[in-house]
Amino acid sequence: MITGHTRLIAHLGYPTATFKAPMIYNPWFEKRGIDAVVVPMGCKAEDYPTFVRSLFRLSNIHGALVTMPHKITTLGIADRVSVTARIAGSANALRLREDGAIEADMFDGEGFVRGVRAKGVELQGRSALVVGSGGVGSAIAASLAKSGVARLALYDVNEASARALAERLRAAYETLAVETAGNDPAGFDLVVNASPLGMKDGDPLPMDVSRIDPSTFVGEVVMKAEITPFLAAVAERGCRYQVGTDMLFEQIPAYLEFFGYPRVEVDELRQGAAIRY
């Protein structure tokens, strides 16, 4: 039940049709007796900066989950930005502090890496290709670098975006081999679709699946369906994979701690979730 005391966490993005977070957070809040609610708010890119500043003037606003297409823009709105978010070049969480400042952080990459490791995949010294250098792709690349991969290839249709991310990574991780050669997945231990391809019916696949070795682990960030066309194709090749919602579930404990809520295990979140496709 939403009351006059309910603390509001906005879920900001556009479009909202693929949002899954409210179906995870809200059942957990209800189970734990926490008077808070996550509400999807469809905000177009051109309205976002003005809307966010107005949103954080509400007396019952607690914070916000931020998704496409706003993660990069969010850095310029926040008063304080975490180190992780600066390296990623984007943020997916905002919270209001007691002094009125808006703080930004980034948990996409952490969630992705936690999910991969939970499946027994070793990242130290391995090679990875990340297709997509926007908000989520940059965050995943930053966390893969932090996890100890030795070689990291980046690709984006916007070449300048991939090059800028590569420079930020080289500055932070001097021994990491970073390249921006293309989206050929051959020869990598891990390949990731961190692009929007798959969100719309008829989208092309993000890479040539026939070039992926069956021993390669594959990650997906699109959550329109549990098994996207890309994952269906790599499954046919015999690859192990991670679905988009795995990244979401694995980052939620970090989100909740950011918002000041009790620590939670991922299994508890999964048991109570009401996700629908």
Short mmCIF file of N, CA and C in Angstrom, two decimals, residues 21-159:
data_model
loop_
_atom_site.label_atom_id
_atom_site.label_comp_id
_atom_site.label_asym_id
_atom_site.label_seq_id
_atom_site.Cartn_x
_atom_site.Cartn_y
_atom_site.Cartn_z
N ALA A 21 12.76 -3.82 -13.32
CA ALA A 21 13.14 -3.53 -11.94
C ALA A 21 11.94 -3.38 -10.99
N PRO A 22 10.86 -2.69 -11.37
CA PRO A 22 9.74 -2.57 -10.42
C PRO A 22 9.19 -3.91 -9.97
N MET A 23 9.27 -4.93 -10.83
CA MET A 23 8.74 -6.25 -10.49
C MET A 23 9.69 -7.05 -9.60
N ILE A 24 10.86 -6.49 -9.34
CA ILE A 24 11.81 -7.11 -8.41
C ILE A 24 11.83 -6.34 -7.09
N TYR A 25 12.01 -5.04 -7.18
CA TYR A 25 12.10 -4.22 -5.97
C TYR A 25 10.80 -4.20 -5.18
N ASN A 26 9.68 -3.95 -5.84
CA ASN A 26 8.43 -3.73 -5.11
C ASN A 26 7.94 -4.96 -4.34
N PRO A 27 8.03 -6.19 -4.90
CA PRO A 27 7.68 -7.35 -4.08
C PRO A 27 8.60 -7.50 -2.86
N TRP A 28 9.89 -7.15 -3.04
CA TRP A 28 10.83 -7.25 -1.92
C TRP A 28 10.51 -6.21 -0.85
N PHE A 29 10.21 -4.96 -1.27
CA PHE A 29 9.82 -3.93 -0.30
C PHE A 29 8.60 -4.39 0.49
N GLU A 30 7.61 -4.97 -0.20
CA GLU A 30 6.39 -5.41 0.48
C GLU A 30 6.70 -6.54 1.47
N LYS A 31 7.53 -7.49 1.05
CA LYS A 31 7.87 -8.61 1.92
C LYS A 31 8.59 -8.13 3.17
N ARG A 32 9.49 -7.17 3.02
CA ARG A 32 10.27 -6.67 4.15
C ARG A 32 9.55 -5.59 4.96
N GLY A 33 8.37 -5.17 4.51
CA GLY A 33 7.64 -4.13 5.23
C GLY A 33 8.28 -2.76 5.10
N ILE A 34 8.93 -2.51 3.97
CA ILE A 34 9.59 -1.23 3.72
C ILE A 34 8.65 -0.32 2.94
N ASP A 35 8.40 0.87 3.46
CA ASP A 35 7.46 1.80 2.84
C ASP A 35 8.17 2.60 1.75
N ALA A 36 8.41 1.93 0.63
CA ALA A 36 9.07 2.55 -0.53
C ALA A 36 8.49 1.91 -1.78
N VAL A 37 8.62 2.60 -2.90
CA VAL A 37 8.09 2.08 -4.15
C VAL A 37 8.95 2.55 -5.31
N VAL A 38 9.18 1.64 -6.28
CA VAL A 38 9.86 1.98 -7.52
C VAL A 38 8.79 2.22 -8.58
N VAL A 39 8.83 3.40 -9.21
CA VAL A 39 7.82 3.79 -10.18
C VAL A 39 8.46 4.09 -11.53
N PRO A 40 8.05 3.39 -12.61
CA PRO A 40 8.59 3.69 -13.93
C PRO A 40 8.16 5.10 -14.38
N MET A 41 9.08 5.84 -14.94
CA MET A 41 8.78 7.18 -15.44
C MET A 41 9.43 7.33 -16.82
N GLY A 42 8.59 7.36 -17.85
CA GLY A 42 9.08 7.48 -19.21
C GLY A 42 9.43 8.92 -19.53
N CYS A 43 10.71 9.19 -19.63
CA CYS A 43 11.19 10.56 -19.87
C CYS A 43 12.07 10.56 -21.11
N LYS A 44 11.71 11.37 -22.10
CA LYS A 44 12.50 11.46 -23.33
C LYS A 44 13.79 12.24 -23.08
N ALA A 45 14.77 11.97 -23.92
CA ALA A 45 16.12 12.53 -23.71
C ALA A 45 16.11 14.05 -23.63
N GLU A 46 15.32 14.69 -24.49
CA GLU A 46 15.34 16.16 -24.51
C GLU A 46 14.73 16.78 -23.26
N ASP A 47 13.93 16.01 -22.52
CA ASP A 47 13.29 16.53 -21.31
C ASP A 47 14.04 16.15 -20.04
N TYR A 48 14.98 15.24 -20.15
CA TYR A 48 15.56 14.61 -18.97
C TYR A 48 16.26 15.56 -18.00
N PRO A 49 17.19 16.41 -18.44
CA PRO A 49 17.89 17.26 -17.45
C PRO A 49 16.94 18.12 -16.63
N THR A 50 15.98 18.74 -17.27
CA THR A 50 15.03 19.60 -16.55
C THR A 50 14.14 18.77 -15.63
N PHE A 51 13.68 17.61 -16.13
CA PHE A 51 12.79 16.77 -15.35
C PHE A 51 13.47 16.26 -14.08
N VAL A 52 14.72 15.80 -14.21
CA VAL A 52 15.41 15.24 -13.04
C VAL A 52 15.60 16.29 -11.95
N ARG A 53 15.99 17.47 -12.34
CA ARG A 53 16.18 18.52 -11.33
C ARG A 53 14.86 18.85 -10.61
N SER A 54 13.76 18.84 -11.34
CA SER A 54 12.45 19.08 -10.71
C SER A 54 12.06 17.89 -9.83
N LEU A 55 12.33 16.67 -10.32
CA LEU A 55 11.99 15.46 -9.57
C LEU A 55 12.65 15.45 -8.20
N PHE A 56 13.91 15.87 -8.15
CA PHE A 56 14.65 15.82 -6.89
C PHE A 56 14.34 17.01 -5.96
N ARG A 57 13.35 17.79 -6.32
CA ARG A 57 12.83 18.81 -5.41
C ARG A 57 11.61 18.29 -4.64
N LEU A 58 11.12 17.10 -5.00
CA LEU A 58 10.00 16.51 -4.27
C LEU A 58 10.42 16.18 -2.85
N SER A 59 9.51 16.36 -1.90
CA SER A 59 9.85 16.11 -0.50
C SER A 59 9.96 14.63 -0.17
N ASN A 60 9.35 13.77 -0.99
CA ASN A 60 9.39 12.33 -0.70
C ASN A 60 10.26 11.55 -1.68
N ILE A 61 11.07 12.23 -2.46
CA ILE A 61 11.96 11.53 -3.38
C ILE A 61 13.16 10.96 -2.60
N HIS A 62 13.50 9.73 -2.89
CA HIS A 62 14.65 9.09 -2.23
C HIS A 62 15.80 8.91 -3.20
N GLY A 63 15.47 8.58 -4.44
CA GLY A 63 16.52 8.36 -5.42
C GLY A 63 15.92 7.93 -6.74
N ALA A 64 16.78 7.45 -7.62
CA ALA A 64 16.33 7.03 -8.94
C ALA A 64 17.22 5.94 -9.51
N LEU A 65 16.59 5.00 -10.19
CA LEU A 65 17.27 4.06 -11.07
C LEU A 65 17.27 4.70 -12.45
N VAL A 66 18.40 4.64 -13.14
CA VAL A 66 18.51 5.32 -14.43
C VAL A 66 18.89 4.31 -15.50
N THR A 67 18.16 4.34 -16.61
CA THR A 67 18.47 3.44 -17.71
C THR A 67 18.47 4.21 -19.02
N MET A 68 18.58 3.48 -20.15
CA MET A 68 18.70 4.12 -21.46
C MET A 68 17.50 5.04 -21.72
N PRO A 69 17.75 6.21 -22.32
CA PRO A 69 19.02 6.68 -22.90
C PRO A 69 19.73 7.74 -22.04
N HIS A 70 19.60 7.64 -20.72
CA HIS A 70 19.99 8.74 -19.84
C HIS A 70 21.27 8.55 -19.03
N LYS A 71 21.92 7.39 -19.14
CA LYS A 71 23.02 7.10 -18.22
C LYS A 71 24.21 8.04 -18.39
N ILE A 72 24.52 8.42 -19.61
CA ILE A 72 25.66 9.31 -19.83
C ILE A 72 25.30 10.73 -19.41
N THR A 73 24.11 11.18 -19.77
CA THR A 73 23.65 12.53 -19.41
C THR A 73 23.64 12.74 -17.90
N THR A 74 23.37 11.68 -17.16
CA THR A 74 23.24 11.77 -15.70
C THR A 74 24.50 12.32 -15.03
N LEU A 75 25.67 12.04 -15.60
CA LEU A 75 26.92 12.54 -14.99
C LEU A 75 26.93 14.06 -14.89
N GLY A 76 26.38 14.72 -15.89
CA GLY A 76 26.39 16.18 -15.89
C GLY A 76 25.33 16.80 -15.00
N ILE A 77 24.42 15.98 -14.49
CA ILE A 77 23.34 16.48 -13.64
C ILE A 77 23.69 16.36 -12.16
N ALA A 78 24.42 15.30 -11.80
CA ALA A 78 24.73 15.03 -10.40
C ALA A 78 25.72 16.04 -9.83
N ASP A 79 25.60 16.28 -8.54
CA ASP A 79 26.54 17.15 -7.83
C ASP A 79 27.81 16.40 -7.45
N ARG A 80 27.67 15.10 -7.20
CA ARG A 80 28.80 14.25 -6.84
C ARG A 80 28.73 12.97 -7.65
N VAL A 81 29.88 12.50 -8.13
CA VAL A 81 29.94 11.32 -9.00
C VAL A 81 31.01 10.37 -8.46
N SER A 82 30.68 9.09 -8.36
CA SER A 82 31.63 8.10 -7.86
C SER A 82 32.77 7.88 -8.86
N VAL A 83 33.87 7.31 -8.38
CA VAL A 83 35.00 7.01 -9.24
C VAL A 83 34.60 6.02 -10.33
N THR A 84 33.83 4.99 -9.96
CA THR A 84 33.39 3.99 -10.93
C THR A 84 32.58 4.63 -12.05
N ALA A 85 31.69 5.52 -11.68
CA ALA A 85 30.85 6.18 -12.68
C ALA A 85 31.69 7.06 -13.60
N ARG A 86 32.72 7.69 -13.05
CA ARG A 86 33.58 8.55 -13.89
C ARG A 86 34.33 7.72 -14.93
N ILE A 87 34.85 6.58 -14.53
CA ILE A 87 35.56 5.72 -15.48
C ILE A 87 34.60 5.19 -16.54
N ALA A 88 33.41 4.77 -16.08
CA ALA A 88 32.41 4.24 -17.01
C ALA A 88 31.88 5.33 -17.94
N GLY A 89 31.94 6.57 -17.49
CA GLY A 89 31.40 7.67 -18.28
C GLY A 89 29.89 7.74 -18.23
N SER A 90 29.30 7.09 -17.22
CA SER A 90 27.85 7.05 -17.11
C SER A 90 27.46 6.66 -15.69
N ALA A 91 26.17 6.84 -15.37
CA ALA A 91 25.66 6.47 -14.05
C ALA A 91 24.27 5.87 -14.19
N ASN A 92 23.93 4.93 -13.32
CA ASN A 92 22.59 4.36 -13.37
C ASN A 92 21.87 4.44 -12.03
N ALA A 93 22.39 5.25 -11.11
CA ALA A 93 21.75 5.43 -9.82
C ALA A 93 21.96 6.84 -9.31
N LEU A 94 20.91 7.41 -8.75
CA LEU A 94 20.97 8.73 -8.14
C LEU A 94 20.34 8.65 -6.75
N ARG A 95 20.90 9.39 -5.80
CA ARG A 95 20.27 9.49 -4.49
C ARG A 95 20.39 10.91 -3.97
N LEU A 96 19.41 11.28 -3.17
CA LEU A 96 19.40 12.61 -2.58
C LEU A 96 19.99 12.55 -1.18
N ARG A 97 21.01 13.38 -0.94
CA ARG A 97 21.66 13.41 0.36
C ARG A 97 20.98 14.45 1.26
N GLU A 98 21.29 14.36 2.55
CA GLU A 98 20.66 15.26 3.52
C GLU A 98 20.97 16.73 3.26
N ASP A 99 22.13 17.00 2.65
CA ASP A 99 22.47 18.39 2.36
C ASP A 99 21.88 18.89 1.04
N GLY A 100 21.04 18.06 0.40
CA GLY A 100 20.39 18.45 -0.84
C GLY A 100 21.17 18.10 -2.10
N ALA A 101 22.38 17.56 -1.94
CA ALA A 101 23.19 17.19 -3.10
C ALA A 101 22.67 15.91 -3.73
N ILE A 102 22.80 15.81 -5.05
CA ILE A 102 22.44 14.60 -5.78
C ILE A 102 23.71 13.83 -6.10
N GLU A 103 23.79 12.58 -5.63
CA GLU A 103 24.96 11.73 -5.85
C GLU A 103 24.66 10.69 -6.92
N ALA A 104 25.66 10.40 -7.75
CA ALA A 104 25.51 9.42 -8.83
C ALA A 104 26.51 8.28 -8.68
N ASP A 105 26.06 7.08 -9.03
CA ASP A 105 26.95 5.91 -9.03
C ASP A 105 26.55 4.98 -10.17
N MET A 106 27.35 3.96 -10.40
CA MET A 106 27.12 3.04 -11.51
C MET A 106 27.27 1.60 -11.04
N PHE A 107 26.25 0.76 -11.28
CA PHE A 107 26.26 -0.62 -10.82
C PHE A 107 26.06 -1.65 -11.93
N ASP A 108 25.85 -1.22 -13.17
CA ASP A 108 25.64 -2.18 -14.27
C ASP A 108 26.80 -3.16 -14.40
N GLY A 109 28.01 -2.61 -14.46
CA GLY A 109 29.18 -3.46 -14.65
C GLY A 109 29.38 -4.42 -13.50
N GLU A 110 29.19 -3.94 -12.28
CA GLU A 110 29.33 -4.78 -11.10
C GLU A 110 28.34 -5.94 -11.16
N GLY A 111 27.09 -5.64 -11.54
CA GLY A 111 26.08 -6.68 -11.65
C GLY A 111 26.42 -7.71 -12.70
N PHE A 112 26.92 -7.23 -13.85
CA PHE A 112 27.28 -8.15 -14.92
C PHE A 112 28.41 -9.08 -14.49
N VAL A 113 29.45 -8.52 -13.90
CA VAL A 113 30.61 -9.33 -13.49
C VAL A 113 30.23 -10.31 -12.38
N ARG A 114 29.43 -9.87 -11.43
CA ARG A 114 28.99 -10.78 -10.36
C ARG A 114 28.23 -11.96 -10.96
N GLY A 115 27.38 -11.69 -11.95
CA GLY A 115 26.61 -12.75 -12.57
C GLY A 115 27.49 -13.76 -13.30
N VAL A 116 28.47 -13.26 -14.03
CA VAL A 116 29.39 -14.13 -14.77
C VAL A 116 30.19 -15.00 -13.80
N ARG A 117 30.71 -14.39 -12.76
CA ARG A 117 31.50 -15.16 -11.78
C ARG A 117 30.64 -16.19 -11.05
N ALA A 118 29.38 -15.86 -10.80
CA ALA A 118 28.48 -16.80 -10.12
C ALA A 118 28.26 -18.06 -10.95
N LYS A 119 28.50 -17.96 -12.25
CA LYS A 119 28.36 -19.12 -13.14
C LYS A 119 29.68 -19.86 -13.32
N GLY A 120 30.68 -19.51 -12.52
CA GLY A 120 31.94 -20.23 -12.53
C GLY A 120 32.91 -19.82 -13.62
N VAL A 121 32.69 -18.64 -14.21
CA VAL A 121 33.56 -18.18 -15.30
C VAL A 121 34.72 -17.38 -14.71
N GLU A 122 35.94 -17.76 -15.05
CA GLU A 122 37.14 -17.06 -14.59
C GLU A 122 37.43 -15.89 -15.53
N LEU A 123 37.67 -14.71 -14.99
CA LEU A 123 37.93 -13.52 -15.80
C LEU A 123 39.39 -13.09 -15.78
N GLN A 124 40.10 -13.40 -14.71
CA GLN A 124 41.49 -12.99 -14.58
C GLN A 124 42.32 -13.50 -15.76
N GLY A 125 42.96 -12.57 -16.49
CA GLY A 125 43.84 -12.93 -17.57
C GLY A 125 43.15 -13.31 -18.88
N ARG A 126 41.83 -13.20 -18.95
CA ARG A 126 41.09 -13.61 -20.13
C ARG A 126 40.89 -12.45 -21.11
N SER A 127 40.28 -12.77 -22.26
CA SER A 127 40.01 -11.76 -23.28
C SER A 127 38.51 -11.57 -23.43
N ALA A 128 38.09 -10.33 -23.72
CA ALA A 128 36.67 -10.03 -23.83
C ALA A 128 36.40 -9.02 -24.93
N LEU A 129 35.27 -9.18 -25.60
CA LEU A 129 34.77 -8.23 -26.58
C LEU A 129 33.46 -7.67 -26.06
N VAL A 130 33.35 -6.34 -26.00
CA VAL A 130 32.11 -5.68 -25.58
C VAL A 130 31.59 -4.86 -26.76
N VAL A 131 30.43 -5.25 -27.26
CA VAL A 131 29.80 -4.53 -28.37
C VAL A 131 28.81 -3.53 -27.80
N GLY A 132 29.09 -2.26 -27.98
CA GLY A 132 28.28 -1.20 -27.40
C GLY A 132 29.09 -0.43 -26.37
N SER A 133 29.30 0.87 -26.62
CA SER A 133 30.10 1.68 -25.71
C SER A 133 29.29 2.81 -25.10
N GLY A 134 27.99 2.59 -25.01
CA GLY A 134 27.13 3.55 -24.33
C GLY A 134 27.21 3.36 -22.83
N GLY A 135 26.15 3.73 -22.13
CA GLY A 135 26.17 3.67 -20.67
C GLY A 135 26.45 2.29 -20.12
N VAL A 136 25.66 1.28 -20.54
CA VAL A 136 25.84 -0.05 -19.98
C VAL A 136 27.13 -0.70 -20.49
N GLY A 137 27.47 -0.51 -21.75
CA GLY A 137 28.70 -1.09 -22.28
C GLY A 137 29.94 -0.53 -21.62
N SER A 138 29.95 0.77 -21.38
CA SER A 138 31.09 1.40 -20.71
C SER A 138 31.24 0.88 -19.29
N ALA A 139 30.11 0.70 -18.61
CA ALA A 139 30.15 0.19 -17.23
C ALA A 139 30.67 -1.24 -17.19
N ILE A 140 30.21 -2.07 -18.11
CA ILE A 140 30.67 -3.46 -18.16
C ILE A 140 32.16 -3.51 -18.48
N ALA A 141 32.60 -2.70 -19.42
CA ALA A 141 34.02 -2.67 -19.77
C ALA A 141 34.86 -2.25 -18.57
N ALA A 142 34.41 -1.24 -17.84
CA ALA A 142 35.15 -0.77 -16.67
C ALA A 142 35.25 -1.87 -15.61
N SER A 143 34.17 -2.59 -15.38
CA SER A 143 34.18 -3.65 -14.37
C SER A 143 34.97 -4.87 -14.83
N LEU A 144 34.97 -5.16 -16.12
CA LEU A 144 35.80 -6.25 -16.63
C LEU A 144 37.28 -5.92 -16.45
N ALA A 145 37.63 -4.66 -16.71
CA ALA A 145 39.01 -4.24 -16.49
C ALA A 145 39.39 -4.40 -15.02
N LYS A 146 38.51 -3.98 -14.14
CA LYS A 146 38.75 -4.09 -12.70
C LYS A 146 38.88 -5.55 -12.28
N SER A 147 38.16 -6.45 -12.96
CA SER A 147 38.18 -7.87 -12.59
C SER A 147 39.43 -8.59 -13.04
N GLY A 148 40.26 -7.93 -13.89
CA GLY A 148 41.54 -8.51 -14.25
C GLY A 148 41.65 -9.11 -15.64
N VAL A 149 40.71 -8.81 -16.55
CA VAL A 149 40.89 -9.33 -17.91
C VAL A 149 42.17 -8.72 -18.49
N ALA A 150 42.81 -9.48 -19.38
CA ALA A 150 44.10 -9.04 -19.94
C ALA A 150 43.93 -8.28 -21.24
N ARG A 151 42.89 -8.64 -21.99
CA ARG A 151 42.66 -8.03 -23.30
C ARG A 151 41.19 -7.66 -23.42
N LEU A 152 40.92 -6.42 -23.83
CA LEU A 152 39.55 -5.92 -23.90
C LEU A 152 39.35 -5.20 -25.22
N ALA A 153 38.43 -5.73 -26.05
CA ALA A 153 38.12 -5.12 -27.34
C ALA A 153 36.76 -4.43 -27.24
N LEU A 154 36.68 -3.24 -27.83
CA LEU A 154 35.46 -2.43 -27.78
C LEU A 154 34.97 -2.14 -29.18
N TYR A 155 33.65 -2.15 -29.34
CA TYR A 155 33.07 -1.78 -30.63
C TYR A 155 31.78 -1.01 -30.41
N ASP A 156 31.60 0.04 -31.20
CA ASP A 156 30.35 0.80 -31.20
C ASP A 156 30.19 1.40 -32.59
N VAL A 157 28.95 1.52 -33.05
CA VAL A 157 28.72 2.15 -34.35
C VAL A 157 29.21 3.60 -34.33
N ASN A 158 29.19 4.20 -33.14
CA ASN A 158 29.78 5.52 -32.93
C ASN A 158 31.25 5.31 -32.53
N GLU A 159 32.14 5.38 -33.51
CA GLU A 159 33.55 5.06 -33.26
C GLU A 159 34.17 5.97 -32.21
#
